[in-house]
Each structure stands twice: as structure tokens, then as C-alpha cells.
């Protein structure tokens, strides 16, 4: 069984040999995931350390297994309804709208936002950046290919946003999968970004980072929230997950609460 001192050794190896600092992730979450990787690969701690140092390519397997990638199109439909009704009237006043979906995983949230922007006639003057630390999920996001089984579930979410459209308008089916249409992709850029170590790369009117901070410790949460604060224009919006908030953030008074249920905030200072 992995103990916390051994976990610290693993974290140090990843930082020293691969240049990736994951020390700010929740130790309990990291311990569960590392233990799972060890069990799947029938490794003890010594074997895991050896693989991380000596086995070429093991880190490219290890990191995707370590990061949490749970996402859906239009997950929490009420959140998307709130974005449409409460945020879009502000966003449409900008000649150019820049949006950052941080921790975007396989891209479902990014495409959800693109669909809503298109329906509001805002997509042509919008640009969405979808970023994640995991290169494998970024490649999947770029392709925008999802199974028809998943799209059926996503369609049920979409209907709950009170739309007058059908999700099938936005993808092309082929056998048992479907591809998001190119007119949605043209204003989207997916790329790798590490919330822990990478800095500000643009100024945004809207940042979404939902259900990512819950996997970070308090110090790292503060650091990432600083990054978001510095990346938002004045009166820009920050959307967090259902179990996240700015209550303990040092600059919480510089934000106005827009939607308490859906944790949507507006930068006011």
C-alpha cells in the first residue's frame, strides 16, 4: 500500500525527470489514482519509480491516468441556461469575445459553448480556447468525434437548456459515431496548458473552469484563481463548478456573484 511519504517521492521524480509539478494536487486524490495505476500494472512502489525514471514512454501513459477527465456536453443544463440568459447580454456588447475553457478534457464543454454562441449569433465574433494538461484528451477534443450513444445522452442535456433546436443540427453521423461540424470548430483552438506552471496568455471576457479546482489543495486553488483573475478583463465572467466557490479566495471582494447556484462570478475590480 502506498503511503504519503512514498507518494511525495513519486511527485518529486515526476518533477525532476519530466518537468511536471503536480505537488499542488489533492494528496488524497493523487494517492487513489497512483494506487490504481500500481494495481492495474501490478507494480510495487519500487517498480513504479523505476518505470517513471527508466521506461521510455511510461510517463505518457501515467499522466493521462492521473488526471481526471469526466465531462459531457451541456452537463448541468441549468448552468448553460444561465450563461445564455445572464452572460450573453453582456458579452454581445463586445466587438470580439474571447473565452477560455480551462481543463476542457475531450472538448464537450467547448463545443457546448460554441453551439450556444452560434444560436445567439455571437460565434462569428467569438474565439474559444480549450486547454488541458493532458495531450491525449486535447487530441480527442480537436477531432470532435463522439459515439452516438454519448450524443444521445448529450441531446437529453441539451433539450433541458430549453433550446428550440436539435443537437443533430451540429454533428454529422457516421456509423456508430459522429463528428462535430467544421463551422463550430473554426473559432476554437485546443492546446496544452498547465494551470500549475503556465501563466496568463490572453485577456478573456469569459473563463470556465468547472470541477477542476476540487482536485487541488488550497494553496494551488489560490494560485489558479490568481491566474484567472489576471486573465479576465474588467467585468469579465468566471464560471466554477457546483462544488467550487470564491468564498475563501483573497480577492473574493473583487467579484460580484451573478448566479449562486451555478457559481458564476463577474470581476468588478
C-alpha angles and dihedrals in degrees: 000000000000115000126200096257089055089047089054089054090053091049090050092050091051090050097045099040102032105024094237119129112203095157092114095061117105106277092217091054092046092049092053093049097044090048089051091051090049092050094048092049095037092237131151121210093270091051092048092051091047092051092049091052104034112020110087112227096012091112089058088058094040101053097052088049090051097051122077115239110179113143145138138186109264093000107179095020092200089063091056091046088053092050090052098047102034106029107031094065087060095041094052089064090069120086089215124026120204119192130185122201103192117199089015096167111190094354105257094127092048092053090046090057091046091054093051091047091051092051089051091049090243102109096088091062096037132087122194124202114201114193137178137163090233113085093195095059090045090058090051090048091053091054093048093204118148133170118260088237090061093043090056089056091045090051090057089053091047093053089055090061084072093244124165092215137078121242088226087073088073105049140050115227122221120176107307097344140054137212125222109244119261095237088068093047098052094079095044131089120190117196144153116268129165111214089200100055109012123084143213112316103171145356115261139197091203133025123184122191108159124181095351103100092059088074093056130080119245095264092052092045088056092049093050092046088052088054091052092046091052091045096053124087116228109285089018119141132243120199119196133181128274093262096043133081145157094246095117097032114119092226096043090121089063090066132070118217108238101172120012096189094051097034097238117161137183123215108234103169 
